[in-house]
Short mmCIF file of C-alpha atoms in Angstrom, two decimals:
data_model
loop_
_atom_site.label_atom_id
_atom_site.label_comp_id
_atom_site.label_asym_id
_atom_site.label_seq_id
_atom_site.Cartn_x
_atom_site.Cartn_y
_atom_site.Cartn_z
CA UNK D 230 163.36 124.68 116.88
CA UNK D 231 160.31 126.47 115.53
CA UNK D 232 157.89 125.09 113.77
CA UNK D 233 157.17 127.09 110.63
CA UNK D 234 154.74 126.59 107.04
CA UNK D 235 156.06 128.05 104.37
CA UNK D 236 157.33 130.86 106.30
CA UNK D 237 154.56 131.02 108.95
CA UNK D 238 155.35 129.71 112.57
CA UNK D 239 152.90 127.51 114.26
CA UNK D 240 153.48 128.65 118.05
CA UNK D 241 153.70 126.64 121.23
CA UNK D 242 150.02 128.41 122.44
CA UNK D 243 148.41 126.94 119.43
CA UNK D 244 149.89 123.37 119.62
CA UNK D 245 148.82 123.53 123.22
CA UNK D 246 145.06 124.67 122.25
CA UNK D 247 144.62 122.46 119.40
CA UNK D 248 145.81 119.71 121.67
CA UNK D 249 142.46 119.59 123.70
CA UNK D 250 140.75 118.45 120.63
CA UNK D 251 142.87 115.20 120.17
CA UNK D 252 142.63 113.72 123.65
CA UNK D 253 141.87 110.15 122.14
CA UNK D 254 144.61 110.38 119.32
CA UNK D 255 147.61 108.12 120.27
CA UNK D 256 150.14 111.06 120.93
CA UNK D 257 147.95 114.09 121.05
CA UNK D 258 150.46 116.69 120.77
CA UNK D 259 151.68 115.08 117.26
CA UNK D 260 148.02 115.01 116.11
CA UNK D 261 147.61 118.78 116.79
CA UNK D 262 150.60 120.02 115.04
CA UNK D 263 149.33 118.12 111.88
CA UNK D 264 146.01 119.60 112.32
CA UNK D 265 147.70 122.71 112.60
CA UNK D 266 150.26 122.10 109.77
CA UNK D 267 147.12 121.69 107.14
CA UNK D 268 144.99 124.26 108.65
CA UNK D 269 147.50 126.74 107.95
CA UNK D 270 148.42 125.28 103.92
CA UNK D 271 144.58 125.25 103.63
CA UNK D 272 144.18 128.32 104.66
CA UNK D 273 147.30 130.04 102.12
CA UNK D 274 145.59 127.87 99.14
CA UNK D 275 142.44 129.66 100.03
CA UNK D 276 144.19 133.45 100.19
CA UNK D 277 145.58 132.70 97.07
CA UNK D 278 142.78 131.90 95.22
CA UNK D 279 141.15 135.06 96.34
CA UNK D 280 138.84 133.51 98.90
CA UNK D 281 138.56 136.20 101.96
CA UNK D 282 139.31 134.32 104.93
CA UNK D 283 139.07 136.80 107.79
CA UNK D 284 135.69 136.56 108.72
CA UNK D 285 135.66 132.94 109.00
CA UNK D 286 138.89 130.75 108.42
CA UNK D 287 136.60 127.31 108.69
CA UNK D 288 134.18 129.03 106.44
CA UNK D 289 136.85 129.99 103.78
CA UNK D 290 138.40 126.81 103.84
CA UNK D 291 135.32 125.13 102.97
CA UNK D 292 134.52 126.82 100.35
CA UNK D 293 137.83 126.30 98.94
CA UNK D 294 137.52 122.72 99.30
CA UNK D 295 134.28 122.63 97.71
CA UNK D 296 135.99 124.12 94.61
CA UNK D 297 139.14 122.20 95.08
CA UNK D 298 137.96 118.55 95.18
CA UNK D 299 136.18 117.12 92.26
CA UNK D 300 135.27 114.11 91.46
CA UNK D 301 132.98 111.96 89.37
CA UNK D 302 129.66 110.92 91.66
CA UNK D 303 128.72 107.15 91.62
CA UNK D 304 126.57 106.57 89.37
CA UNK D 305 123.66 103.01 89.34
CA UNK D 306 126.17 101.86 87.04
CA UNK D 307 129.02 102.18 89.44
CA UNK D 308 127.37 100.92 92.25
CA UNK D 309 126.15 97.98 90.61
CA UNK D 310 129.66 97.02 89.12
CA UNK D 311 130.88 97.04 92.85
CA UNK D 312 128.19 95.02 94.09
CA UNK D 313 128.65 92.32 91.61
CA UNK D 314 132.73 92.67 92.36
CA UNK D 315 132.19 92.45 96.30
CA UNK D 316 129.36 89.82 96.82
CA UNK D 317 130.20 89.29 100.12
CA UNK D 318 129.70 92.04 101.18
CA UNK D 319 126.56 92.01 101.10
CA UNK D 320 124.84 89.28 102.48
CA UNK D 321 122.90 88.97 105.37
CA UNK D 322 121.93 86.13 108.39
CA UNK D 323 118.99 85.60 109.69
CA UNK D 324 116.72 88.72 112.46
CA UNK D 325 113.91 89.13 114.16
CA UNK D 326 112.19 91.55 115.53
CA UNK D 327 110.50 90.66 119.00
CA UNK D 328 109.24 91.92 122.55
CA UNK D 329 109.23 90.37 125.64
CA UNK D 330 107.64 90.18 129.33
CA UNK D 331 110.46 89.54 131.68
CA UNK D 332 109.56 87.68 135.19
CA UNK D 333 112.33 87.28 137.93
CA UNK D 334 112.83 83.40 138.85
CA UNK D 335 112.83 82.45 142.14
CA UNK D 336 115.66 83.12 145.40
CA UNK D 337 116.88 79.52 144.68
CA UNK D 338 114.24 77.94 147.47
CA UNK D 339 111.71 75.34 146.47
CA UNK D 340 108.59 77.49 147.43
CA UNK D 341 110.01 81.26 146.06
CA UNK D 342 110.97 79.20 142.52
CA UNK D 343 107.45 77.89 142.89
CA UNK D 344 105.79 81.21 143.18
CA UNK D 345 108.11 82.88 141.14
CA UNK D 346 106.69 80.25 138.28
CA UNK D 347 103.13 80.27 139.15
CA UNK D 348 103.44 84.35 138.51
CA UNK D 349 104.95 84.11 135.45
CA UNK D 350 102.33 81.24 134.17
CA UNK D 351 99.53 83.67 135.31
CA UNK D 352 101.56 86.64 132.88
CA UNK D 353 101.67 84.10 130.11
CA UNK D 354 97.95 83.03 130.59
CA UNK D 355 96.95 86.32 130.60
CA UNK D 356 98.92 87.29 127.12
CA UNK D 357 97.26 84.18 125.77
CA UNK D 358 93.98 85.49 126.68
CA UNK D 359 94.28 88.47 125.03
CA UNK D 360 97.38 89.21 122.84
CA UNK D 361 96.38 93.06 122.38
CA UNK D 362 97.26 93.33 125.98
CA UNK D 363 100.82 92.09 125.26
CA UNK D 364 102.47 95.77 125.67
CA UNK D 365 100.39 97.30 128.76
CA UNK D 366 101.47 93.72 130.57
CA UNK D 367 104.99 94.50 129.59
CA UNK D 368 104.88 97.76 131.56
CA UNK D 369 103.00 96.50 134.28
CA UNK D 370 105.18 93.46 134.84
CA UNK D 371 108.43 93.11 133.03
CA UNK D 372 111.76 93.89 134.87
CA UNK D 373 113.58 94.23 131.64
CA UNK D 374 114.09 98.02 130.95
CA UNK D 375 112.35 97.51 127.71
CA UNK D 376 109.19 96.90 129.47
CA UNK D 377 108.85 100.98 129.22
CA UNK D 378 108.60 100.52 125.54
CA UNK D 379 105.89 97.71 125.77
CA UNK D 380 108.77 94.88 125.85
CA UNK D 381 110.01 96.04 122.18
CA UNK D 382 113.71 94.49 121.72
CA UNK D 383 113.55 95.89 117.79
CA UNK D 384 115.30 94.12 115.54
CA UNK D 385 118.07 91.30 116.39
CA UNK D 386 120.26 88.56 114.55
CA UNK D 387 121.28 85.01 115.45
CA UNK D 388 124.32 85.23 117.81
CA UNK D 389 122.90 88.54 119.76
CA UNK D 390 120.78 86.80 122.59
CA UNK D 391 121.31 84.10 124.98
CA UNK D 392 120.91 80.54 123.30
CA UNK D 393 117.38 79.73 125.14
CA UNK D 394 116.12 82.92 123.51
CA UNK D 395 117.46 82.71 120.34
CA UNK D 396 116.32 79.46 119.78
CA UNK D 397 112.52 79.67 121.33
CA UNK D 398 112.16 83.26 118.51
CA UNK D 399 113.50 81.45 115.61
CA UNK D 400 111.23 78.58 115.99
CA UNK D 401 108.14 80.78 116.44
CA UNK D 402 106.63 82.41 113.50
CA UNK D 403 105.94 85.96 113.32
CA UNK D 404 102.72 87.56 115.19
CA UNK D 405 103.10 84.50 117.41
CA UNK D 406 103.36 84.51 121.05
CA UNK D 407 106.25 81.84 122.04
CA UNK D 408 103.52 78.63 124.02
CA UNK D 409 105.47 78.07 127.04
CA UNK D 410 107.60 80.39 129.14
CA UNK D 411 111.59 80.29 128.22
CA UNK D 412 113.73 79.99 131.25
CA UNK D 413 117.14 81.85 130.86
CA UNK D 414 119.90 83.46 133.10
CA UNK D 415 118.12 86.53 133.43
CA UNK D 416 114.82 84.77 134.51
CA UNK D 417 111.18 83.71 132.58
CA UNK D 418 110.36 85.01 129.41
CA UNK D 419 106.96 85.20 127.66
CA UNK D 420 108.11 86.37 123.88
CA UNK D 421 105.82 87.63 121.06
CA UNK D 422 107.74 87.51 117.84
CA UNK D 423 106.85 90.74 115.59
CA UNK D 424 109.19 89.65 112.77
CA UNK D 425 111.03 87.09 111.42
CA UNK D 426 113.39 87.32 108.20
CA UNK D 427 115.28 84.81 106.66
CA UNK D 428 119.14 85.50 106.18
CA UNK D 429 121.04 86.07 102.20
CA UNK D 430 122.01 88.08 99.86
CA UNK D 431 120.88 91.54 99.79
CA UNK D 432 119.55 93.05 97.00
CA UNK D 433 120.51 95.24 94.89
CA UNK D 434 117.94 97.42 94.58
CA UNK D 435 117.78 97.24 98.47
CA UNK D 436 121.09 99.07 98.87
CA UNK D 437 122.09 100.71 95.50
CA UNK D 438 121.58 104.13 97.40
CA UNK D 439 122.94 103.51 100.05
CA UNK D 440 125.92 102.19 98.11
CA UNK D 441 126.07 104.59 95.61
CA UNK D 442 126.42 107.29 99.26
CA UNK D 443 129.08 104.80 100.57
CA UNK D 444 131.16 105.08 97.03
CA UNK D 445 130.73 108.97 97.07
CA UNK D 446 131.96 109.24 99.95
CA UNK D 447 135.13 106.95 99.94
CA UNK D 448 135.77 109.33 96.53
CA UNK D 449 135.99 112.14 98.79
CA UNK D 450 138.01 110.97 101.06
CA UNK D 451 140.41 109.80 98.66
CA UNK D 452 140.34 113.13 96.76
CA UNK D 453 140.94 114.87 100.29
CA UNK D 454 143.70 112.65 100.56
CA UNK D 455 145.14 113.20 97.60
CA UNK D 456 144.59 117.28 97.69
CA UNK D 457 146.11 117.61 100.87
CA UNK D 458 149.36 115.35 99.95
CA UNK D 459 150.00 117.53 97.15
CA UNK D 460 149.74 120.76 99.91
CA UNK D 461 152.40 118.99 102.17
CA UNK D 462 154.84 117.73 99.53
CA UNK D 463 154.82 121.31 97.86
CA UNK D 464 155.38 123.06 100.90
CA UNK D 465 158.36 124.14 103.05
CA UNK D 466 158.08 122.51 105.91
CA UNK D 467 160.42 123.24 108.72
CA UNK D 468 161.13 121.99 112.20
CA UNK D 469 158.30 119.32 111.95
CA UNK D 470 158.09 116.30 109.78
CA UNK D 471 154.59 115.45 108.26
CA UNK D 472 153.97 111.57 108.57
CA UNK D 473 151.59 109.99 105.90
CA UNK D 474 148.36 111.54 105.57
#
């Protein structure tokens, strides 16, 4: 049976296209006719309220949505009324921001753990020395990949790094260079931490825009929701039911 919107039929060639855009739905071929289902009441709303849509169909139905959907924007007050409603939501534990020099351990042997040591003390001393050399070294002898960006790990939180790591950053204060080289998996670090912040709440005034964008935007998607229920349940649907938007 055909598949038609309020009189229009969606055709077999169009599921087919559409389907190429919703290879990661879970059934694509269901996700395309729904795509193709709104496209097509969008697109009679925006005829009807005298928008030209021949030129540009994505165009037209843009602009129709931009007249469609209204809603009031989040205001300060808003967003602080949902930050004292959700306080969980907005706390944070503790980061760091750190680089590091990298040295490979030794083969397993007595003498190549030995050298492999030695190397890595002579890195360390040589940091020590002269802790404005800390990024050239990096390049010049870290096997870490972020030894191209003079060791810089950016920031980090508790839980993110290997336990020998974590624990040598968060006991060294910031513009420090850890004393002593920290053995890991992944061989012999020399660590200079760049920044240290305790965990907690968050602010307010530290995210109130960022909130006040997040609360805009869940408006608009529930207004989109909302709009395009009304399109479906007013329509004449026939040889396809729509499942919840």
């Amino acid at each position: 049976m055909a598949i038609t919107v309020n009189g229009v039929e969606i055709t077999e060639a169009q599921i087919q296209a559409e389907q190429a855009n919703h290879g990661q739905a879970p059934d694509p071929r269901d996700a395309a006719i729904q795509q193709l289902v709104l496209h097509a009441l969008l697109l009679e709303k925006a005829k009807e309220n005298g928008i030209d849509t021949s030129a540009n169909e994505g165009q037209a139905i843009g602009t129709l949505l931009d007249r469609e959907l209204k809603f009031p924007p989040a205001d300060e007050a808003a967003a602080q009324d949902y930050y004292n409603a959700y306080p969980e939501q907005f706390t944070q534990g503790d980061s760091a921001m750190a680089s590091h020099i990298l040295l490979p351990a030794g083969n397993g042997d007595e003498l190549s753990n030995a050298l492999a040591k030695a190397k890595a003390e002579g890195v360390l001393a040589e940091v020590q020395a002269d802790p404005s050399r800390f990024a050239d070294l990096a390049r010049e002898h870290s096997t870490c990949p972020s030894g191209k960006q003079g060791g810089d790990l950016g920031q980090f939180g508790r839980g993110q790094m290997v336990p020998e790591f974590e624990q040598a950053v968060f006991s060294t204060d910031a513009g420090d260079i850890t004393p002593n080289l920290v053995e890991t998996q992944f061989g012999y670090h020399i660590i200079q931490v760049n920044a240290r912040q305790e965990g907690g709440k968050v602010s307010f005034d530290e995210i109130k825009e960022r909130l006040q964008q997040h609360l805009n935007q869940l408006a608009a998607r529930q207004a989109m929701h909302e709009y395009l229920s009304a399109l479906v349940k007013a329509a004449k649907i026939e040889g396809y039911t729509m499942s919840g938007l």
